[in-house]
């Protein structure tokens, strides 16, 4: 046991002061240091008793959600988190139809205007380069912006809730954790890549399994290399080879970022065909347990499609993807409270 000078009863105000990320944007998960990540998780744990009942910490504060791409989880859970903190929400889920973006208002102008109303903005946008350029241009003329997913490369709050789930289920020590991220398309797996960046920041081991030609984007590799991350990328493995790899390497968590190709898009049939070699089953996970002695946790960012994995996993101890949804609310309460601040 190590005694520290700040040892004492838990205090949310003191915890938020300690996290010290008030007023910051969140674009990539590795914008946060390992200490800041730890403090975001500690704050989230303090909010867990209130994730249903709520508490009055951000009365009269306003969160705006502006989503240029469809969403259920990311938008609703940020909005739920803000309501549970006692705050209010402005929501725009179809800006190209029902906001002045339909009258050609630029993203820059929209953010500058919203910043006069709200205290924090959660933005989802298909064009990461556009958003990053506008955030730089806006400088001091914007409220903090939390990415709800930009382009193909970043979805940091999904990565945070995945990390928080891993932190809770495996006891908080990332340095002993091994995580496999498996998808035919690592080039567009923004949730899996955000999880990977956070895991790398905390010293966990990452094993990618993807396909030739759709590898991890250079922007993510540069970040992983910059953090001296321990990671390896395998390509074109069969499902049996992946199961053996999981058992041999003692993988703790299997992360399935899901289908990146929308219904009706060219290439979806090809993606779903490749997906056949990523179809993890209850029997396969049981075989891994017999080989390695580990009950591998299965994580997925959802939504999911038939054909991605055996939905029979829902009824087993491997299932973490619906539990992730529960953890997303206290995690996002923590993020909002820490970024807006309590004073
Ligand atoms: N996981 C996720 O980002 O889901 P939504 O698209 O529903 O927000």
mmCIF file of C-alpha atoms in Angstrom, residues 26-331:
data_model
loop_
_atom_site.group_PDB
_atom_site.id
_atom_site.type_symbol
_atom_site.label_atom_id
_atom_site.label_comp_id
_atom_site.label_asym_id
_atom_site.label_seq_id
_atom_site.Cartn_x
_atom_site.Cartn_y
_atom_site.Cartn_z
ATOM 1 C CA UNK A 26 -11.281 16.124 -27.670
ATOM 2 C CA UNK A 27 -10.291 15.148 -31.226
ATOM 3 C CA UNK A 28 -8.099 12.066 -30.822
ATOM 4 C CA UNK A 29 -8.091 9.907 -27.688
ATOM 5 C CA UNK A 30 -4.339 10.387 -27.369
ATOM 6 C CA UNK A 31 -4.973 14.125 -26.847
ATOM 7 C CA UNK A 32 -5.239 12.846 -23.243
ATOM 8 C CA UNK A 33 -2.186 11.786 -21.227
ATOM 9 C CA UNK A 34 -2.185 8.531 -19.245
ATOM 10 C CA UNK A 35 -2.805 10.501 -16.007
ATOM 11 C CA UNK A 36 -5.706 12.365 -17.611
ATOM 12 C CA UNK A 37 -7.201 9.088 -18.865
ATOM 13 C CA UNK A 38 -6.886 7.572 -15.396
ATOM 14 C CA UNK A 39 -8.615 10.595 -13.898
ATOM 15 C CA UNK A 40 -11.431 10.495 -16.485
ATOM 16 C CA UNK A 41 -12.026 6.831 -15.513
ATOM 17 C CA UNK A 42 -11.867 7.587 -11.778
ATOM 18 C CA UNK A 43 -14.446 10.361 -12.272
ATOM 19 C CA UNK A 44 -16.638 7.981 -14.303
ATOM 20 C CA UNK A 45 -16.523 5.441 -11.489
ATOM 21 C CA UNK A 46 -17.712 8.128 -9.072
ATOM 22 C CA UNK A 47 -20.658 8.851 -11.398
ATOM 23 C CA UNK A 48 -21.738 5.211 -11.695
ATOM 24 C CA UNK A 49 -24.174 5.363 -8.711
ATOM 25 C CA UNK A 50 -25.922 8.288 -10.487
ATOM 26 C CA UNK A 51 -26.048 7.043 -14.086
ATOM 27 C CA UNK A 52 -29.783 6.345 -13.717
ATOM 28 C CA UNK A 53 -30.868 8.646 -10.894
ATOM 29 C CA UNK A 54 -28.835 11.718 -11.876
ATOM 30 C CA UNK A 55 -27.466 14.582 -9.807
ATOM 31 C CA UNK A 56 -27.548 18.368 -10.089
ATOM 32 C CA UNK A 57 -24.039 19.434 -11.051
ATOM 33 C CA UNK A 58 -24.468 21.268 -14.369
ATOM 34 C CA UNK A 59 -27.791 23.080 -13.884
ATOM 35 C CA UNK A 60 -28.362 25.732 -16.607
ATOM 36 C CA UNK A 61 -25.411 24.438 -18.638
ATOM 37 C CA UNK A 62 -26.140 23.430 -22.241
ATOM 38 C CA UNK A 63 -24.671 20.666 -24.401
ATOM 39 C CA UNK A 64 -25.296 20.862 -28.152
ATOM 40 C CA UNK A 65 -25.154 17.781 -30.362
ATOM 41 C CA UNK A 66 -24.616 18.459 -34.084
ATOM 42 C CA UNK A 67 -24.518 15.219 -36.070
ATOM 43 C CA UNK A 68 -23.877 15.232 -39.836
ATOM 44 C CA UNK A 69 -23.946 11.405 -39.860
ATOM 45 C CA UNK A 70 -26.529 9.008 -38.395
ATOM 46 C CA UNK A 71 -26.183 7.909 -34.767
ATOM 47 C CA UNK A 72 -28.121 6.272 -31.985
ATOM 48 C CA UNK A 73 -25.589 5.552 -29.229
ATOM 49 C CA UNK A 74 -23.149 8.446 -29.436
ATOM 50 C CA UNK A 75 -25.780 11.169 -29.615
ATOM 51 C CA UNK A 76 -28.260 9.684 -27.145
ATOM 52 C CA UNK A 77 -25.637 8.748 -24.571
ATOM 53 C CA UNK A 78 -24.057 12.224 -24.565
ATOM 54 C CA UNK A 79 -27.543 13.709 -24.234
ATOM 55 C CA UNK A 80 -28.467 11.238 -21.471
ATOM 56 C CA UNK A 81 -25.226 12.029 -19.662
ATOM 57 C CA UNK A 82 -25.909 15.782 -19.807
ATOM 58 C CA UNK A 83 -29.475 15.339 -18.523
ATOM 59 C CA UNK A 84 -28.200 13.066 -15.721
ATOM 60 C CA UNK A 85 -25.785 15.842 -14.724
ATOM 61 C CA UNK A 86 -28.732 18.229 -14.402
ATOM 62 C CA UNK A 87 -27.939 20.139 -17.611
ATOM 63 C CA UNK A 88 -29.873 20.788 -20.817
ATOM 64 C CA UNK A 89 -29.445 19.737 -24.423
ATOM 65 C CA UNK A 90 -29.815 21.332 -27.873
ATOM 66 C CA UNK A 91 -29.930 18.583 -30.484
ATOM 67 C CA UNK A 92 -29.534 18.673 -34.275
ATOM 68 C CA UNK A 93 -29.525 15.233 -35.833
ATOM 69 C CA UNK A 94 -30.196 16.152 -39.464
ATOM 70 C CA UNK A 95 -28.367 19.468 -40.046
ATOM 71 C CA UNK A 96 -28.329 19.273 -43.855
ATOM 72 C CA UNK A 97 -32.149 19.309 -43.804
ATOM 73 C CA UNK A 98 -33.250 21.213 -40.719
ATOM 74 C CA UNK A 99 -30.410 23.597 -39.806
ATOM 75 C CA UNK A 100 -28.929 26.503 -41.727
ATOM 76 C CA UNK A 101 -26.350 24.079 -43.119
ATOM 77 C CA UNK A 102 -29.208 23.389 -45.587
ATOM 78 C CA UNK A 103 -28.838 27.075 -46.624
ATOM 79 C CA UNK A 104 -25.124 26.519 -47.193
ATOM 80 C CA UNK A 105 -23.930 27.922 -43.856
ATOM 81 C CA UNK A 106 -20.336 26.839 -43.334
ATOM 82 C CA UNK A 107 -19.299 24.543 -40.499
ATOM 83 C CA UNK A 108 -17.049 27.345 -39.219
ATOM 84 C CA UNK A 109 -20.001 29.774 -38.963
ATOM 85 C CA UNK A 110 -22.301 27.135 -37.439
ATOM 86 C CA UNK A 111 -19.796 26.380 -34.665
ATOM 87 C CA UNK A 112 -19.136 30.058 -34.028
ATOM 88 C CA UNK A 113 -22.883 30.682 -33.678
ATOM 89 C CA UNK A 114 -23.567 27.586 -31.516
ATOM 90 C CA UNK A 115 -20.740 28.747 -29.249
ATOM 91 C CA UNK A 116 -22.913 31.748 -28.286
ATOM 92 C CA UNK A 117 -25.640 29.407 -27.012
ATOM 93 C CA UNK A 118 -24.063 26.257 -25.608
ATOM 94 C CA UNK A 119 -21.217 25.393 -23.202
ATOM 95 C CA UNK A 120 -19.949 22.320 -25.042
ATOM 96 C CA UNK A 121 -20.520 20.838 -28.508
ATOM 97 C CA UNK A 122 -20.490 17.187 -29.566
ATOM 98 C CA UNK A 123 -19.919 17.042 -33.331
ATOM 99 C CA UNK A 124 -20.074 14.120 -35.752
ATOM 100 C CA UNK A 125 -18.860 14.857 -39.288
ATOM 101 C CA UNK A 126 -17.736 12.765 -42.268
ATOM 102 C CA UNK A 127 -14.807 15.046 -43.164
ATOM 103 C CA UNK A 128 -12.069 14.961 -40.522
ATOM 104 C CA UNK A 129 -9.811 17.355 -42.461
ATOM 105 C CA UNK A 130 -12.572 19.981 -42.721
ATOM 106 C CA UNK A 131 -13.294 19.772 -38.978
ATOM 107 C CA UNK A 132 -9.632 19.923 -37.946
ATOM 108 C CA UNK A 133 -9.011 22.949 -40.207
ATOM 109 C CA UNK A 134 -12.073 24.768 -38.817
ATOM 110 C CA UNK A 135 -11.152 24.051 -35.196
ATOM 111 C CA UNK A 136 -7.722 25.563 -35.826
ATOM 112 C CA UNK A 137 -9.258 28.578 -37.573
ATOM 113 C CA UNK A 138 -11.828 29.124 -34.804
ATOM 114 C CA UNK A 139 -9.094 29.281 -32.150
ATOM 115 C CA UNK A 140 -10.630 31.165 -29.173
ATOM 116 C CA UNK A 141 -14.022 31.691 -30.873
ATOM 117 C CA UNK A 142 -15.449 28.297 -29.986
ATOM 118 C CA UNK A 143 -16.632 26.341 -26.997
ATOM 119 C CA UNK A 144 -14.913 22.977 -26.385
ATOM 120 C CA UNK A 145 -15.728 20.477 -29.134
ATOM 121 C CA UNK A 146 -15.933 16.757 -28.381
ATOM 122 C CA UNK A 147 -15.619 14.548 -31.457
ATOM 123 C CA UNK A 148 -18.584 12.224 -31.868
ATOM 124 C CA UNK A 149 -16.665 10.704 -34.819
ATOM 125 C CA UNK A 150 -14.769 12.499 -37.626
ATOM 126 C CA UNK A 151 -14.184 10.814 -40.991
ATOM 127 C CA UNK A 152 -12.653 7.345 -40.954
ATOM 128 C CA UNK A 153 -9.973 7.975 -38.373
ATOM 129 C CA UNK A 154 -11.273 9.132 -35.012
ATOM 130 C CA UNK A 155 -14.134 8.369 -32.609
ATOM 131 C CA UNK A 156 -12.495 9.165 -29.264
ATOM 132 C CA UNK A 157 -15.494 8.933 -26.939
ATOM 133 C CA UNK A 158 -16.204 5.430 -28.275
ATOM 134 C CA UNK A 159 -12.556 4.595 -27.559
ATOM 135 C CA UNK A 160 -12.943 6.051 -24.070
ATOM 136 C CA UNK A 161 -16.036 4.023 -23.239
ATOM 137 C CA UNK A 162 -14.337 0.898 -24.617
ATOM 138 C CA UNK A 163 -11.331 1.606 -22.415
ATOM 139 C CA UNK A 164 -13.514 2.288 -19.402
ATOM 140 C CA UNK A 165 -15.280 -1.051 -19.954
ATOM 141 C CA UNK A 166 -11.895 -2.811 -20.221
ATOM 142 C CA UNK A 167 -10.649 -0.945 -17.121
ATOM 143 C CA UNK A 168 -13.694 -2.085 -15.150
ATOM 144 C CA UNK A 169 -13.855 -5.677 -16.374
ATOM 145 C CA UNK A 170 -10.133 -6.446 -16.059
ATOM 146 C CA UNK A 171 -9.373 -4.526 -12.882
ATOM 147 C CA UNK A 172 -7.705 -1.360 -14.116
ATOM 148 C CA UNK A 173 -4.212 -2.513 -15.132
ATOM 149 C CA UNK A 174 -3.795 -1.867 -18.846
ATOM 150 C CA UNK A 175 -0.112 -2.842 -18.829
ATOM 151 C CA UNK A 176 -1.034 -6.533 -18.510
ATOM 152 C CA UNK A 177 -3.837 -6.394 -21.107
ATOM 153 C CA UNK A 178 -3.757 -7.849 -24.628
ATOM 154 C CA UNK A 179 -6.472 -6.813 -27.063
ATOM 155 C CA UNK A 180 -7.164 -8.105 -30.554
ATOM 156 C CA UNK A 181 -8.894 -5.795 -33.042
ATOM 157 C CA UNK A 182 -10.326 -7.862 -35.872
ATOM 158 C CA UNK A 183 -12.054 -6.547 -38.998
ATOM 159 C CA UNK A 184 -11.659 -6.902 -42.766
ATOM 160 C CA UNK A 185 -11.258 -3.112 -42.976
ATOM 161 C CA UNK A 186 -8.765 -1.546 -40.557
ATOM 162 C CA UNK A 187 -8.579 1.507 -42.836
ATOM 163 C CA UNK A 188 -12.069 2.719 -41.838
ATOM 164 C CA UNK A 189 -12.366 1.245 -38.327
ATOM 165 C CA UNK A 190 -12.462 4.571 -36.476
ATOM 166 C CA UNK A 191 -13.819 3.059 -33.251
ATOM 167 C CA UNK A 192 -11.245 0.252 -33.170
ATOM 168 C CA UNK A 193 -8.436 2.662 -33.983
ATOM 169 C CA UNK A 194 -9.504 5.069 -31.219
ATOM 170 C CA UNK A 195 -9.556 2.177 -28.749
ATOM 171 C CA UNK A 196 -6.081 1.173 -29.990
ATOM 172 C CA UNK A 197 -4.668 4.668 -29.443
ATOM 173 C CA UNK A 198 -6.023 4.749 -25.897
ATOM 174 C CA UNK A 199 -4.707 1.260 -25.163
ATOM 175 C CA UNK A 200 -1.302 2.267 -26.525
ATOM 176 C CA UNK A 201 -1.282 5.368 -24.323
ATOM 177 C CA UNK A 202 -1.821 3.106 -21.287
ATOM 178 C CA UNK A 203 0.737 0.449 -22.293
ATOM 179 C CA UNK A 204 -1.578 -2.378 -23.364
ATOM 180 C CA UNK A 205 -0.617 -4.797 -26.152
ATOM 181 C CA UNK A 206 -2.545 -4.582 -29.440
ATOM 182 C CA UNK A 207 -2.907 -7.341 -32.042
ATOM 183 C CA UNK A 208 -4.607 -6.261 -35.274
ATOM 184 C CA UNK A 209 -6.166 -8.734 -37.667
ATOM 185 C CA UNK A 210 -7.170 -7.244 -41.018
ATOM 186 C CA UNK A 211 -6.928 -7.785 -44.758
ATOM 187 C CA UNK A 212 -4.356 -6.813 -47.359
ATOM 188 C CA UNK A 213 -5.001 -3.398 -48.903
ATOM 189 C CA UNK A 214 -7.214 -2.146 -46.039
ATOM 190 C CA UNK A 215 -4.553 -1.642 -43.383
ATOM 191 C CA UNK A 216 -4.332 0.719 -40.422
ATOM 192 C CA UNK A 217 -4.088 4.323 -41.741
ATOM 193 C CA UNK A 218 -0.705 6.066 -41.622
ATOM 194 C CA UNK A 219 -2.019 8.773 -39.271
ATOM 195 C CA UNK A 220 -2.800 6.067 -36.672
ATOM 196 C CA UNK A 221 0.496 4.184 -37.234
ATOM 197 C CA UNK A 222 2.451 7.406 -36.735
ATOM 198 C CA UNK A 223 0.643 7.996 -33.447
ATOM 199 C CA UNK A 224 1.218 4.403 -32.286
ATOM 200 C CA UNK A 225 4.896 4.602 -33.211
ATOM 201 C CA UNK A 226 5.163 7.991 -31.471
ATOM 202 C CA UNK A 227 3.943 6.327 -28.252
ATOM 203 C CA UNK A 228 6.292 3.320 -28.698
ATOM 204 C CA UNK A 229 3.179 1.144 -28.721
ATOM 205 C CA UNK A 230 3.450 -2.631 -28.668
ATOM 206 C CA UNK A 231 1.397 -3.690 -31.682
ATOM 207 C CA UNK A 232 1.433 -6.148 -34.543
ATOM 208 C CA UNK A 233 -0.784 -6.356 -37.631
ATOM 209 C CA UNK A 234 -1.699 -9.690 -39.237
ATOM 210 C CA UNK A 235 -3.426 -9.882 -42.587
ATOM 211 C CA UNK A 236 -5.680 -12.427 -44.282
ATOM 212 C CA UNK A 237 -5.854 -14.959 -41.437
ATOM 213 C CA UNK A 238 -8.608 -17.566 -41.483
ATOM 214 C CA UNK A 239 -11.031 -17.722 -38.553
ATOM 215 C CA UNK A 240 -9.243 -20.855 -37.259
ATOM 216 C CA UNK A 241 -5.863 -19.090 -37.421
ATOM 217 C CA UNK A 242 -7.323 -16.139 -35.507
ATOM 218 C CA UNK A 243 -8.759 -18.412 -32.822
ATOM 219 C CA UNK A 244 -5.360 -20.111 -32.405
ATOM 220 C CA UNK A 245 -3.641 -16.723 -32.255
ATOM 221 C CA UNK A 246 -6.026 -15.538 -29.506
ATOM 222 C CA UNK A 247 -5.337 -18.685 -27.453
ATOM 223 C CA UNK A 248 -1.561 -18.696 -28.061
ATOM 224 C CA UNK A 249 -1.140 -14.990 -27.304
ATOM 225 C CA UNK A 250 -3.382 -15.020 -24.228
ATOM 226 C CA UNK A 251 -5.654 -12.296 -25.652
ATOM 227 C CA UNK A 252 -8.058 -10.881 -23.012
ATOM 228 C CA UNK A 253 -10.434 -8.905 -25.209
ATOM 229 C CA UNK A 254 -11.580 -9.306 -28.801
ATOM 230 C CA UNK A 255 -12.755 -6.043 -30.372
ATOM 231 C CA UNK A 256 -14.959 -6.166 -33.472
ATOM 232 C CA UNK A 257 -15.367 -2.682 -34.988
ATOM 233 C CA UNK A 258 -18.092 -4.002 -37.290
ATOM 234 C CA UNK A 259 -19.101 -3.185 -40.849
ATOM 235 C CA UNK A 260 -17.757 0.090 -42.209
ATOM 236 C CA UNK A 261 -19.670 -0.072 -45.487
ATOM 237 C CA UNK A 262 -23.210 1.289 -45.476
ATOM 238 C CA UNK A 263 -26.175 -0.547 -47.020
ATOM 239 C CA UNK A 264 -26.328 0.173 -50.770
ATOM 240 C CA UNK A 265 -22.658 1.242 -50.996
ATOM 241 C CA UNK A 266 -20.520 -0.484 -53.621
ATOM 242 C CA UNK A 267 -18.129 -2.826 -51.882
ATOM 243 C CA UNK A 268 -20.545 -3.928 -49.171
ATOM 244 C CA UNK A 269 -21.011 -7.395 -50.664
ATOM 245 C CA UNK A 270 -17.227 -7.789 -50.880
ATOM 246 C CA UNK A 271 -16.881 -6.624 -47.256
ATOM 247 C CA UNK A 272 -19.527 -9.071 -46.048
ATOM 248 C CA UNK A 273 -17.818 -11.886 -47.991
ATOM 249 C CA UNK A 274 -14.498 -11.088 -46.270
ATOM 250 C CA UNK A 275 -16.413 -10.927 -42.974
ATOM 251 C CA UNK A 276 -16.948 -14.705 -43.178
ATOM 252 C CA UNK A 277 -13.374 -15.193 -41.905
ATOM 253 C CA UNK A 278 -14.148 -12.956 -38.892
ATOM 254 C CA UNK A 279 -17.265 -14.818 -37.816
ATOM 255 C CA UNK A 280 -16.452 -15.628 -34.184
ATOM 256 C CA UNK A 281 -18.751 -18.189 -32.601
ATOM 257 C CA UNK A 282 -19.667 -19.454 -29.124
ATOM 258 C CA UNK A 283 -18.001 -22.782 -30.008
ATOM 259 C CA UNK A 284 -14.812 -21.048 -31.149
ATOM 260 C CA UNK A 285 -14.639 -18.988 -27.940
ATOM 261 C CA UNK A 286 -15.190 -22.150 -25.893
ATOM 262 C CA UNK A 287 -12.313 -23.827 -27.750
ATOM 263 C CA UNK A 288 -10.098 -20.807 -26.953
ATOM 264 C CA UNK A 289 -11.090 -21.075 -23.276
ATOM 265 C CA UNK A 290 -10.080 -24.741 -23.217
ATOM 266 C CA UNK A 291 -6.713 -23.893 -24.832
ATOM 267 C CA UNK A 292 -5.802 -20.730 -22.885
ATOM 268 C CA UNK A 293 -7.973 -20.896 -19.764
ATOM 269 C CA UNK A 294 -9.301 -17.399 -20.559
ATOM 270 C CA UNK A 295 -12.885 -16.296 -21.069
ATOM 271 C CA UNK A 296 -12.259 -13.772 -23.840
ATOM 272 C CA UNK A 297 -14.495 -10.697 -23.626
ATOM 273 C CA UNK A 298 -16.119 -9.770 -26.952
ATOM 274 C CA UNK A 299 -16.520 -6.057 -27.617
ATOM 275 C CA UNK A 300 -18.249 -4.318 -30.549
ATOM 276 C CA UNK A 301 -19.031 -0.659 -31.125
ATOM 277 C CA UNK A 302 -22.505 -1.495 -32.522
ATOM 278 C CA UNK A 303 -24.649 -1.279 -34.576
ATOM 279 C CA UNK A 304 -24.097 -4.869 -35.728
ATOM 280 C CA UNK A 305 -25.208 -6.735 -38.812
ATOM 281 C CA UNK A 306 -26.223 -10.347 -39.324
ATOM 282 C CA UNK A 307 -23.171 -12.247 -40.541
ATOM 283 C CA UNK A 308 -20.618 -10.312 -38.451
ATOM 284 C CA UNK A 309 -20.467 -12.753 -35.525
ATOM 285 C CA UNK A 310 -22.544 -15.385 -33.746
ATOM 286 C CA UNK A 311 -25.319 -13.523 -31.890
ATOM 287 C CA UNK A 312 -25.505 -16.551 -29.562
ATOM 288 C CA UNK A 313 -22.598 -14.826 -27.770
ATOM 289 C CA UNK A 314 -25.274 -12.443 -26.351
ATOM 290 C CA UNK A 315 -26.247 -15.111 -23.813
ATOM 291 C CA UNK A 316 -22.702 -15.944 -22.672
ATOM 292 C CA UNK A 317 -20.139 -14.481 -20.268
ATOM 293 C CA UNK A 318 -18.125 -13.320 -23.325
ATOM 294 C CA UNK A 319 -20.677 -10.596 -24.137
ATOM 295 C CA UNK A 320 -19.429 -7.086 -23.354
ATOM 296 C CA UNK A 321 -20.976 -5.095 -26.223
ATOM 297 C CA UNK A 322 -24.262 -4.335 -24.458
ATOM 298 C CA UNK A 323 -22.445 -3.778 -21.156
ATOM 299 C CA UNK A 324 -20.364 -1.147 -22.991
ATOM 300 C CA UNK A 325 -23.598 0.828 -23.527
ATOM 301 C CA UNK A 326 -24.236 0.952 -19.765
ATOM 302 C CA UNK A 327 -20.674 2.103 -19.086
ATOM 303 C CA UNK A 328 -20.964 4.782 -21.801
ATOM 304 C CA UNK A 329 -23.259 6.953 -19.662
ATOM 305 C CA UNK A 330 -21.051 7.429 -16.546
ATOM 306 C CA UNK A 331 -18.030 7.703 -18.850
#
